[in-house]
Tab-separated table of C-alpha atoms in Angstrom:
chain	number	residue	atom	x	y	z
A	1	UNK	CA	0.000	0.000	0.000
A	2	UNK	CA	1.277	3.211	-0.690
A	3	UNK	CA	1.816	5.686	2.181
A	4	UNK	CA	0.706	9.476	1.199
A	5	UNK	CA	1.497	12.480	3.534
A	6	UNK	CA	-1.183	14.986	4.295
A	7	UNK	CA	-1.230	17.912	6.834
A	8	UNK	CA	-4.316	17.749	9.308
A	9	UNK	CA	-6.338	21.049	9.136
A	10	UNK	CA	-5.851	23.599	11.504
A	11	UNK	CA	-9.263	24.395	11.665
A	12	UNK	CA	-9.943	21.031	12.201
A	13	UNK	CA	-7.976	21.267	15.203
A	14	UNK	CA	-9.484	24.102	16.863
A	15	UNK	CA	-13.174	22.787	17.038
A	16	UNK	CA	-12.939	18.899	16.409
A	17	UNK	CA	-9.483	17.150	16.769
A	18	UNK	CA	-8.190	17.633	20.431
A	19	UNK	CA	-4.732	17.726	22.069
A	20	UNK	CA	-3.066	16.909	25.722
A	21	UNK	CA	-4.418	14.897	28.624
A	22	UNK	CA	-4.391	16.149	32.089
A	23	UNK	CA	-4.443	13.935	35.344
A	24	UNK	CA	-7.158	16.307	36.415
A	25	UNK	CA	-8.960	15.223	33.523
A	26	UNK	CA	-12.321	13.606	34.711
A	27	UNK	CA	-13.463	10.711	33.205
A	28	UNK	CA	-16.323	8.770	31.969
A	29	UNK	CA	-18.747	11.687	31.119
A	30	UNK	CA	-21.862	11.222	29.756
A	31	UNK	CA	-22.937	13.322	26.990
A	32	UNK	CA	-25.385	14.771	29.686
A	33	UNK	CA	-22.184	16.168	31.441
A	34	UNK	CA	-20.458	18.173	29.060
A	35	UNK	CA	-22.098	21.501	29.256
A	36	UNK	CA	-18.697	22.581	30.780
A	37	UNK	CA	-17.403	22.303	27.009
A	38	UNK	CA	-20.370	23.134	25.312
A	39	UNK	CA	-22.530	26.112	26.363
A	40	UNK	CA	-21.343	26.970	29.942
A	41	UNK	CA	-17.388	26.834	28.519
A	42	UNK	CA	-15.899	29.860	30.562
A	43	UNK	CA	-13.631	30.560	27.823
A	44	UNK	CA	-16.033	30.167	24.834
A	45	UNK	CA	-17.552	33.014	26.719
A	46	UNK	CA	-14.566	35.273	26.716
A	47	UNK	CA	-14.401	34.665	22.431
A	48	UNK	CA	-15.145	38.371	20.521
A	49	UNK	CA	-15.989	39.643	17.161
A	50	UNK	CA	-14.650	42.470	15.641
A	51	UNK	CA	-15.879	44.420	12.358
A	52	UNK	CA	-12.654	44.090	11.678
A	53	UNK	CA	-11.177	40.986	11.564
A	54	UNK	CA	-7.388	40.882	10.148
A	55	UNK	CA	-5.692	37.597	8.993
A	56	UNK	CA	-2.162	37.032	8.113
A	57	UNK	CA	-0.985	34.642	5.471
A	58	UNK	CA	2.186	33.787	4.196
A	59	UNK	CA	2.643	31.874	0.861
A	60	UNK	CA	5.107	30.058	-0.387
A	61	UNK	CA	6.271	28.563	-4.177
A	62	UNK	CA	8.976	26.322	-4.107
A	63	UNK	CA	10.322	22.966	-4.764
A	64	UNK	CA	13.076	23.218	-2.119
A	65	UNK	CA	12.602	22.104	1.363
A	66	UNK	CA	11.699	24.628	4.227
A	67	UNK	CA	10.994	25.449	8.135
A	68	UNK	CA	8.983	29.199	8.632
A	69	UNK	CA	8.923	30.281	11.881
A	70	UNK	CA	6.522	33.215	13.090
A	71	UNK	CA	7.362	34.477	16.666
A	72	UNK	CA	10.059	31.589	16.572
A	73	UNK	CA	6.792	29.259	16.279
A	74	UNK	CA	6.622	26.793	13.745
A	75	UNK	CA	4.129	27.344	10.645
A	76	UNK	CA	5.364	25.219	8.155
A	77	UNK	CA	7.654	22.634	7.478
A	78	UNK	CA	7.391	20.919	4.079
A	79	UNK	CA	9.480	18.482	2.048
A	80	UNK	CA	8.127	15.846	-0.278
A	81	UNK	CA	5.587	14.979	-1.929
A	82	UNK	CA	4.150	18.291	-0.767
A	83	UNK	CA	3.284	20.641	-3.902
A	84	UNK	CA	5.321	23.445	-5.040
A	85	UNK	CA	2.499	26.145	-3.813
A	86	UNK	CA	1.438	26.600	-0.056
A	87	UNK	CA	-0.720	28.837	1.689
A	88	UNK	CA	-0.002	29.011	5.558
A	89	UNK	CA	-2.183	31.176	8.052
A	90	UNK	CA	0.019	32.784	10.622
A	91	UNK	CA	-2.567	34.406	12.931
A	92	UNK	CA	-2.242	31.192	15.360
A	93	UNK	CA	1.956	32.355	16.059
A	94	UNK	CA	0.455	36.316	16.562
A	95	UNK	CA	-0.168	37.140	20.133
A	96	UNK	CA	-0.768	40.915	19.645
A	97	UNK	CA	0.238	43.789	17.589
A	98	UNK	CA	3.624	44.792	16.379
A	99	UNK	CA	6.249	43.380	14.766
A	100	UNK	CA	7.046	39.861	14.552
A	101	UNK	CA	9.730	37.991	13.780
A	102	UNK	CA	9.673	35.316	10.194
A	103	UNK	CA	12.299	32.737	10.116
A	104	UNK	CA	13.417	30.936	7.256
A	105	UNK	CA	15.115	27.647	6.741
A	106	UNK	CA	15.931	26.860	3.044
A	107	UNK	CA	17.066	23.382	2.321
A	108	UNK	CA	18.144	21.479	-0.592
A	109	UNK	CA	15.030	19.512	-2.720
A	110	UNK	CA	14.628	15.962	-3.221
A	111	UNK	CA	15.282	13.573	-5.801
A	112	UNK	CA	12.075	13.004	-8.345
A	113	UNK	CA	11.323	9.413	-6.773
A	114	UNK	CA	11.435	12.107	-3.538
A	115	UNK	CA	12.942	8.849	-1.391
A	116	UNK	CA	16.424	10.965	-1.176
A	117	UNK	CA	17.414	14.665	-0.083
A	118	UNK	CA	20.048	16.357	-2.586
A	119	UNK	CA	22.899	17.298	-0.522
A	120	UNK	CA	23.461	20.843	-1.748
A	121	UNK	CA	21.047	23.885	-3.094
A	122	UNK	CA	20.904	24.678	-6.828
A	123	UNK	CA	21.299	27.522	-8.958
A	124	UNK	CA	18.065	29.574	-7.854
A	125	UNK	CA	18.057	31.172	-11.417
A	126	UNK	CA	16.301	27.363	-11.911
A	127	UNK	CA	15.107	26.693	-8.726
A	128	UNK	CA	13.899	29.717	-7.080
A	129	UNK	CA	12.432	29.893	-3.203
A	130	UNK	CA	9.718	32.667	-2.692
A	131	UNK	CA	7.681	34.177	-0.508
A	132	UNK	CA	5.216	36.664	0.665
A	133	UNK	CA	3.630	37.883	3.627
A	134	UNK	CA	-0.117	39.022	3.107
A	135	UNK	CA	-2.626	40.967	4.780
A	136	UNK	CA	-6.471	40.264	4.233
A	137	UNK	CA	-9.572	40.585	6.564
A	138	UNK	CA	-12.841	39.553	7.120
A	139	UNK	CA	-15.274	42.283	7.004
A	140	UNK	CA	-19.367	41.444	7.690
A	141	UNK	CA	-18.391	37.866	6.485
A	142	UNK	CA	-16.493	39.014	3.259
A	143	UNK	CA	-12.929	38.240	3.238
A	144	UNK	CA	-10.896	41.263	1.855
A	145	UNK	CA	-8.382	41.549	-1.327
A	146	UNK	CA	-4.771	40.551	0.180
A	147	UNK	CA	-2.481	43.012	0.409
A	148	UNK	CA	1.501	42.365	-0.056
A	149	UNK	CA	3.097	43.530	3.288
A	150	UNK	CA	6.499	41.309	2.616
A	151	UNK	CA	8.135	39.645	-0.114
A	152	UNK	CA	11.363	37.340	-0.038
A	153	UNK	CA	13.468	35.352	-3.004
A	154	UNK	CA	16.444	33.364	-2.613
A	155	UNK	CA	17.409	34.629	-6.615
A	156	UNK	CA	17.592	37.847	-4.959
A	157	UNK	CA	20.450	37.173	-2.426
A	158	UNK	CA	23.163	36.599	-4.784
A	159	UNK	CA	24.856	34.024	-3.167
A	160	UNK	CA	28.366	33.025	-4.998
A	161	UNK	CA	28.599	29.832	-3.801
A	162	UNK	CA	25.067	28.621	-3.149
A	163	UNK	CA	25.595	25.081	-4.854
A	164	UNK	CA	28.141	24.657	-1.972
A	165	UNK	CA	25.196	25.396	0.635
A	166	UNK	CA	23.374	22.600	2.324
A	167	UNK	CA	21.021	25.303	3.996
A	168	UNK	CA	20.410	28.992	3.811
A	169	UNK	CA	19.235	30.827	7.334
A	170	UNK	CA	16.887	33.757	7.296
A	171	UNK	CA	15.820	36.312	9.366
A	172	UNK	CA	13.260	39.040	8.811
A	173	UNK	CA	10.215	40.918	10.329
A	174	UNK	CA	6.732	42.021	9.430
A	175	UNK	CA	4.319	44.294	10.971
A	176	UNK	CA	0.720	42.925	12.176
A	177	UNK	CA	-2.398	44.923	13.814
A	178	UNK	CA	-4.981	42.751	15.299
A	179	UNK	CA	-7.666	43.621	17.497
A	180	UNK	CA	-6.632	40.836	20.325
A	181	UNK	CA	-4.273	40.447	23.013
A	182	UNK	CA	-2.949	36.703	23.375
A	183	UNK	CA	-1.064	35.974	26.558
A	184	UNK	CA	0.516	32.714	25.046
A	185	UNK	CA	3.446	31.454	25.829
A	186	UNK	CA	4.883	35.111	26.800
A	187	UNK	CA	5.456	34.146	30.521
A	188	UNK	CA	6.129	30.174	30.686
A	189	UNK	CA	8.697	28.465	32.243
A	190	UNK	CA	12.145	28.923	29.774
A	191	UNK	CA	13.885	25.523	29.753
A	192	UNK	CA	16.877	24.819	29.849
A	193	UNK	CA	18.415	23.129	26.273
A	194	UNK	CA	20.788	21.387	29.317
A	195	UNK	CA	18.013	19.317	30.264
A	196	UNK	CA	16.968	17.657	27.196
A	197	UNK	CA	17.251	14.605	28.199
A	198	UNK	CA	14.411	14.527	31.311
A	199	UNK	CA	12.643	16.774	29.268
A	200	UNK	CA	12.151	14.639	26.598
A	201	UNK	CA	10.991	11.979	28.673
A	202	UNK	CA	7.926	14.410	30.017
A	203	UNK	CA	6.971	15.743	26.470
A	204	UNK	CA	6.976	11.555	25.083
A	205	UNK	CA	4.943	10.824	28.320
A	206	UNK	CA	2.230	13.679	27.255
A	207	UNK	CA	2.439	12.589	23.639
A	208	UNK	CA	1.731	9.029	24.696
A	209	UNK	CA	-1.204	10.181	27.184
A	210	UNK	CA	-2.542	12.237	24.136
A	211	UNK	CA	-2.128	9.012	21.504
A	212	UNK	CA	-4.608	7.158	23.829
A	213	UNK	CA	-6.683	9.317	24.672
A	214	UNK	CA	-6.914	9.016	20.307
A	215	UNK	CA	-7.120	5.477	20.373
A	216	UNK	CA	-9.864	5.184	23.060
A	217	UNK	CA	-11.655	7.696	21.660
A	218	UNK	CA	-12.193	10.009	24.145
A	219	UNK	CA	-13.722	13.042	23.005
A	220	UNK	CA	-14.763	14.698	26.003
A	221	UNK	CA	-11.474	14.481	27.608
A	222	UNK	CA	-9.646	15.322	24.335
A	223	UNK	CA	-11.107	19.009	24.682
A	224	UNK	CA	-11.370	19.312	28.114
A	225	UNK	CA	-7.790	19.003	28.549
A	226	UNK	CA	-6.904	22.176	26.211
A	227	UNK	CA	-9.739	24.470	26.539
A	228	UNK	CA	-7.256	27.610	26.903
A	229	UNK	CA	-5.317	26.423	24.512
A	230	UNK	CA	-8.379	26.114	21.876
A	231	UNK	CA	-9.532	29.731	22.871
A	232	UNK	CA	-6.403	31.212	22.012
A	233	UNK	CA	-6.821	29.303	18.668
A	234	UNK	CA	-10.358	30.197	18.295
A	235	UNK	CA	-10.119	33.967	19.354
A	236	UNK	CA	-6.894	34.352	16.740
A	237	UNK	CA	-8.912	32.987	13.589
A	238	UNK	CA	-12.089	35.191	15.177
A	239	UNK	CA	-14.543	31.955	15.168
A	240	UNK	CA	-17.797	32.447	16.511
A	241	UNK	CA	-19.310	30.796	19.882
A	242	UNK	CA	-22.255	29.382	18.182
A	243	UNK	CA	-20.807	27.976	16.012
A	244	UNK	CA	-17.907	26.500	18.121
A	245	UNK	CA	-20.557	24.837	20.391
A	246	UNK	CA	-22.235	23.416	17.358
A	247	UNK	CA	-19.189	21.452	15.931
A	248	UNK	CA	-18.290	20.315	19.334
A	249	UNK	CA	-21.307	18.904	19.844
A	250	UNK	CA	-21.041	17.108	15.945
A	251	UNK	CA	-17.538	16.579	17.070
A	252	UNK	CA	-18.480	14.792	20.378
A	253	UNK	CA	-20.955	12.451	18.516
A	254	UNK	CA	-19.232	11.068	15.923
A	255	UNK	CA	-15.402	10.881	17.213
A	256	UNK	CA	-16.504	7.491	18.630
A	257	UNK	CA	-17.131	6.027	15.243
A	258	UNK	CA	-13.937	7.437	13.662
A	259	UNK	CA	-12.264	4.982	11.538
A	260	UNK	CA	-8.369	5.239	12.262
A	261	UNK	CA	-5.178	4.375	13.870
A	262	UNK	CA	-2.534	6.404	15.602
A	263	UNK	CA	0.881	5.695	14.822
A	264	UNK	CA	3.500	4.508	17.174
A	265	UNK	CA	5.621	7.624	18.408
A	266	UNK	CA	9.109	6.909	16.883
A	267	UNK	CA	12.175	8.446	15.353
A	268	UNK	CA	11.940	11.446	16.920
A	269	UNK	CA	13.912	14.007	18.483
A	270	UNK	CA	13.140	16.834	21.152
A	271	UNK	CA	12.657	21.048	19.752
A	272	UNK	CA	12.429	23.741	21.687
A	273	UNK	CA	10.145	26.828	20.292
A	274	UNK	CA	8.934	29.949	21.781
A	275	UNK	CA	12.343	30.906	22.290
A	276	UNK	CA	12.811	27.898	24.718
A	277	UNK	CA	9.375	28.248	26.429
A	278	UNK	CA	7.229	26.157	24.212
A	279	UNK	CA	8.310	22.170	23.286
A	280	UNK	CA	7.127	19.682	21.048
A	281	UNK	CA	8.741	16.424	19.350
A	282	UNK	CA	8.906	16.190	15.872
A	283	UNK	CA	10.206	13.516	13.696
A	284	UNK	CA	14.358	12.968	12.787
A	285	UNK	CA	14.330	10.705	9.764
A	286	UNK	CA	15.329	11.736	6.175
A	287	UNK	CA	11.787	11.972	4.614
A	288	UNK	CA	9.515	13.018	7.377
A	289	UNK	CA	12.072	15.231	9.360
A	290	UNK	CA	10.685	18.404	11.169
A	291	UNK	CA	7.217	16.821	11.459
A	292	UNK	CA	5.099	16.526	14.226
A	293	UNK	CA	5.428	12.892	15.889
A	294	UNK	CA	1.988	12.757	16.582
A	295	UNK	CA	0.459	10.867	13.673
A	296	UNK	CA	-2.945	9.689	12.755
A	297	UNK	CA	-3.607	6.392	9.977
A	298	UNK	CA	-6.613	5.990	7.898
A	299	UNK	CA	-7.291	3.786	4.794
A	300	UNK	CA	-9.351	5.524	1.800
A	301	UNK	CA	-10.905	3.258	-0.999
A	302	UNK	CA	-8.472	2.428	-2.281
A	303	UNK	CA	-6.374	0.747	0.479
A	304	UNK	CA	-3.700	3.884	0.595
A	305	UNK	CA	-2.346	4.503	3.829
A	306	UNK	CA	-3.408	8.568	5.061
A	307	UNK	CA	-0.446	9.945	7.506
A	308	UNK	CA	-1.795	12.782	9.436
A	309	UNK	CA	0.526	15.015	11.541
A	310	UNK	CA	-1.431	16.326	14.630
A	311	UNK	CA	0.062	19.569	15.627
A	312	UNK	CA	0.770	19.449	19.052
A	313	UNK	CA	3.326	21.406	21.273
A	314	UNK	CA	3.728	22.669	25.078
A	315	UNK	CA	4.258	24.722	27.838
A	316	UNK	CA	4.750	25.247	31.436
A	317	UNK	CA	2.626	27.668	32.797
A	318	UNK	CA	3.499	30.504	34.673
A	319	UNK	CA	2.526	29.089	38.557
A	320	UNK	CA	1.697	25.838	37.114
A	321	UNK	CA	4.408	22.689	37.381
A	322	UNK	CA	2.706	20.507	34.684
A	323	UNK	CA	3.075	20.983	30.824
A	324	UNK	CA	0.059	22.058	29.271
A	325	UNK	CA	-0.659	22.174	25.295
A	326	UNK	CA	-0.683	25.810	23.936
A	327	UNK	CA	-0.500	25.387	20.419
């Protein structure tokens, strides 16, 4: 059978798919017991709407591989068999207005049976990397015209000796107004890259908490266990209670039937985002490297295998001892 790639939708994430478990986590709920995620959800409450609603995107057409960082945050991270043309929103990596910080990570393409990474860049006169930042907004349900607020190509740097490069490293800003104040990650715990090695173990045992919580399909607890972390997602993509309650509760009634798999966490390697407040483990092989380790398997008609990467990283809140999810 052959095995295709496919990113899981963020917006998927923010009303349906879930994240973390917490030992405070209660369990066997009824469906009659979860008003506390449906219509008396404190933090649903605290969701607004604005006339205004702006929305960052950042597009990129390229055959290379890449990493883009917003707010040192990871957005993207594509290598094969991904297409050449991405859209990426970045409002999720925005905590408030001002200027934030876009990282790039160029890296060489793969082979055309895409089973083997070239070991240099090319000539970007042939193979060109470029991107643009954009700014758009919904207005009375109409989403605006994007507007060009940043552009970036690799053709333009003039590198001499950029066959000789296995990577190219870049840093540069853009300026974002939104209406909303996200507190984040801005005051969590900053570990220490010294202590990778007990950290990891605490991010795998989360991971592994989350995977079956996936496997036993546990719905309830699935949310309950990242409602902050699914307002700030919510309240950054300006989605609207009712509506938020209504998928939940669609969410929360078919979940149990779901027809998948979760993958076995493996080949992976500790990151540190945020700078050094936010964690996550993504995978360290050749193909999938730079991908989130959480992974979800289903089998369409025609007996393919369907890889999903759950994006799923955390934090340690400010007062709090325990890693929570927070994006």
């Amino acid at each position: 059978m052959k095995k295709k790639l496919l990113l899981i939708s963020l917006l998927f994430t923010l009303v349906s798919c879930g994240q973390s478990t917490n030992n405070n986590v209660a369990k066997n709920k009824s469906p009659m017991d979860n008003n506390d995620i449906l219509d008396n959800d404190p933090n649903l409450k605290k969701l607004k709407n604005y006339k205004y609603e702006p929305e960052y995107q950042i597009e990129v057409e390229s055959y290379y591989s890449y990493e883009i960082k917003v707010n040192d945050m990871p957005l993207a991270v594509q290598s094969p068999p991904f297409t050449k043309s991405m859209l990426f929103l970045a409002n999720s990596s925005i905590l408030q207005s001002g200027i934030q910080s876009l990282t790039i990570t160029i890296k060489p393409r793969y082979n055309s049976e895409e089973t083997e990474q070239k070991e240099f860049l090319e000539d970007p006169e042939h193979i060109d990397f470029k991107l643009k930042v954009q700014k758009t907004a919904w207005v009375n349900g109409i989403l605006e015209e994007p507007e060009i607020i940043l552009t970036y190509k690799l053709s333009d740097e003039k590198i001499k000796d950029i066959t000789e490069q296995k990577k190219i490293h870049k840093e540069l800003s853009f300026n974002a107004t939104v209406p909303f104040i996200l507190k984040g990650w801005t005051n969590s715990k900053v570990f220490n890259l010294k202590d990778s090695i007990a950290l990891e173990k605490k991010v795998f045992q989360k991971y592994a908490e989350y995977r079956q919580l996936m496997l036993d399909r546990k719905g309830d607890a699935i949310i309950r266990s990242s409602l902050n972390q699914r307002y700030e997602l919510m309240q950054s993509f300006y989605f609207k209670r009712e509506k938020v309650i209504e998928n939940r509760k669609k969410y929360l009634k078919e979940f149990p039937n779901e027809k998948f798999t979760m993958a076995e966490i493996l080949d992976y390697k500790l990151v540190f985002y945020g700078n050094n407040r936010v964690l996550g483990l993504v995978f360290n092989d050749e193909i999938e490297q730079g991908q989130s380790c959480l992974n979800q398997i289903t089998v369409d008609e025609n007996d393919d295998l369907n890889l999903s990467y759950i994006k799923y990283l955390l934090h340690q809140p400010e007062g709090s001892t325990e890693l929570e999810q927070i994006r």
